[in-house]
């Protein structure tokens, strides 16, 4: 095992075991290196790597701390990786969304508040009947983010937020090239909202599946 990898594993072990907890300050570099049997250089590299993936927070002049380890914070690293996707992997991202987002929408049907439902309806009303493709896609992201957030699972919310980026351009292409794509998307949004208002989890799941599958099917036909 590379020295830096060993250092990362040892710090990880301290966090997993509870020796270091969220918000804790790490011991001084010299003390921690001696405790773990590491060189200060390898420890420094490990800290740098763990700070990049939001495990540690290096505060200049103050010290190094364990972050909150909140799932949303940790999954920001996923968004970074996802940004490097290739166009030929967009279908794979859509396939993952088709698995996760309908499940989140079904969960939301049982948990969403009337206030949240009203906010979703206000978003759709504000978008109007004839938005531009760019407005529609931005509204689509906001609409689904609101639904997934109301499902009450921060991990699922962060995962789907990270996965939505690569499919944005595909949805814009579809809106520009497929007849009735904009109107169809608006209809599907209204159907999802109606299912949520009815607290019908299976209908909400089905409409969310149709919504994502329609983009996926169009993209398959164009590749």
PDB file of N, CA and C in Angstrom, residues 89-99 167 170-171 212 215-216 219:
ATOM      1  N   UNK A  89     -22.275   8.214 -22.035  1.00  0.00           N
ATOM      2  CA  UNK A  89     -22.708   7.652 -20.753  1.00  0.00           C
ATOM      3  C   UNK A  89     -24.002   8.293 -20.247  1.00  0.00           C
ATOM      4  N   UNK A  90     -24.557   9.240 -20.996  1.00  0.00           N
ATOM      5  CA  UNK A  90     -25.774   9.922 -20.549  1.00  0.00           C
ATOM      6  C   UNK A  90     -26.914   8.922 -20.349  1.00  0.00           C
ATOM      7  N   UNK A  91     -27.014   7.926 -21.241  1.00  0.00           N
ATOM      8  CA  UNK A  91     -28.063   6.920 -21.104  1.00  0.00           C
ATOM      9  C   UNK A  91     -27.928   6.161 -19.793  1.00  0.00           C
ATOM     10  N   UNK A  92     -26.699   5.931 -19.371  1.00  0.00           N
ATOM     11  CA  UNK A  92     -26.486   5.215 -18.117  1.00  0.00           C
ATOM     12  C   UNK A  92     -26.935   6.072 -16.923  1.00  0.00           C
ATOM     13  N   UNK A  93     -26.660   7.369 -16.989  1.00  0.00           N
ATOM     14  CA  UNK A  93     -27.132   8.256 -15.923  1.00  0.00           C
ATOM     15  C   UNK A  93     -28.660   8.297 -15.898  1.00  0.00           C
ATOM     16  N   UNK A  94     -29.278   8.345 -17.076  1.00  0.00           N
ATOM     17  CA  UNK A  94     -30.736   8.340 -17.136  1.00  0.00           C
ATOM     18  C   UNK A  94     -31.305   7.044 -16.573  1.00  0.00           C
ATOM     19  N   UNK A  95     -30.635   5.923 -16.840  1.00  0.00           N
ATOM     20  CA  UNK A  95     -31.104   4.634 -16.334  1.00  0.00           C
ATOM     21  C   UNK A  95     -31.074   4.607 -14.811  1.00  0.00           C
ATOM     22  N   UNK A  96     -30.041   5.205 -14.226  1.00  0.00           N
ATOM     23  CA  UNK A  96     -29.964   5.260 -12.757  1.00  0.00           C
ATOM     24  C   UNK A  96     -31.053   6.174 -12.208  1.00  0.00           C
ATOM     25  N   UNK A  97     -31.266   7.305 -12.871  1.00  0.00           N
ATOM     26  CA  UNK A  97     -32.358   8.204 -12.448  1.00  0.00           C
ATOM     27  C   UNK A  97     -33.702   7.490 -12.530  1.00  0.00           C
ATOM     28  N   UNK A  98     -33.882   6.652 -13.562  1.00  0.00           N
ATOM     29  CA  UNK A  98     -35.158   5.955 -13.733  1.00  0.00           C
ATOM     30  C   UNK A  98     -35.408   4.950 -12.607  1.00  0.00           C
ATOM     31  N   UNK A  99     -34.343   4.487 -11.986  1.00  0.00           N
ATOM     32  CA  UNK A  99     -34.485   3.587 -10.842  1.00  0.00           C
ATOM     33  C   UNK A  99     -34.783   4.371  -9.558  1.00  0.00           C
ATOM     34  N   UNK A 167     -27.755  14.881 -17.534  1.00  0.00           N
ATOM     35  CA  UNK A 167     -28.919  14.709 -18.404  1.00  0.00           C
ATOM     36  C   UNK A 167     -29.526  16.039 -18.839  1.00  0.00           C
ATOM     37  N   UNK A 170     -29.130  16.711 -22.587  1.00  0.00           N
ATOM     38  CA  UNK A 170     -29.989  15.819 -23.373  1.00  0.00           C
ATOM     39  C   UNK A 170     -31.424  16.332 -23.381  1.00  0.00           C
ATOM     40  N   UNK A 171     -31.883  16.860 -22.247  1.00  0.00           N
ATOM     41  CA  UNK A 171     -33.251  17.371 -22.186  1.00  0.00           C
ATOM     42  C   UNK A 171     -33.405  18.639 -23.023  1.00  0.00           C
ATOM     43  N   UNK A 212     -39.209  10.164 -17.022  1.00  0.00           N
ATOM     44  CA  UNK A 212     -37.787   9.954 -17.297  1.00  0.00           C
ATOM     45  C   UNK A 212     -37.597   9.043 -18.500  1.00  0.00           C
ATOM     46  N   UNK A 215     -37.597  10.718 -22.000  1.00  0.00           N
ATOM     47  CA  UNK A 215     -36.322  11.328 -22.400  1.00  0.00           C
ATOM     48  C   UNK A 215     -35.349  10.237 -22.832  1.00  0.00           C
ATOM     49  N   UNK A 216     -35.303   9.160 -22.058  1.00  0.00           N
ATOM     50  CA  UNK A 216     -34.387   8.060 -22.348  1.00  0.00           C
ATOM     51  C   UNK A 216     -34.707   7.431 -23.706  1.00  0.00           C
ATOM     52  N   UNK A 219     -33.624   9.716 -26.514  1.00  0.00           N
ATOM     53  CA  UNK A 219     -32.186   9.750 -26.667  1.00  0.00           C
ATOM     54  C   UNK A 219     -31.662   8.494 -27.340  1.00  0.00           C
TER      55      UNK A 219
END
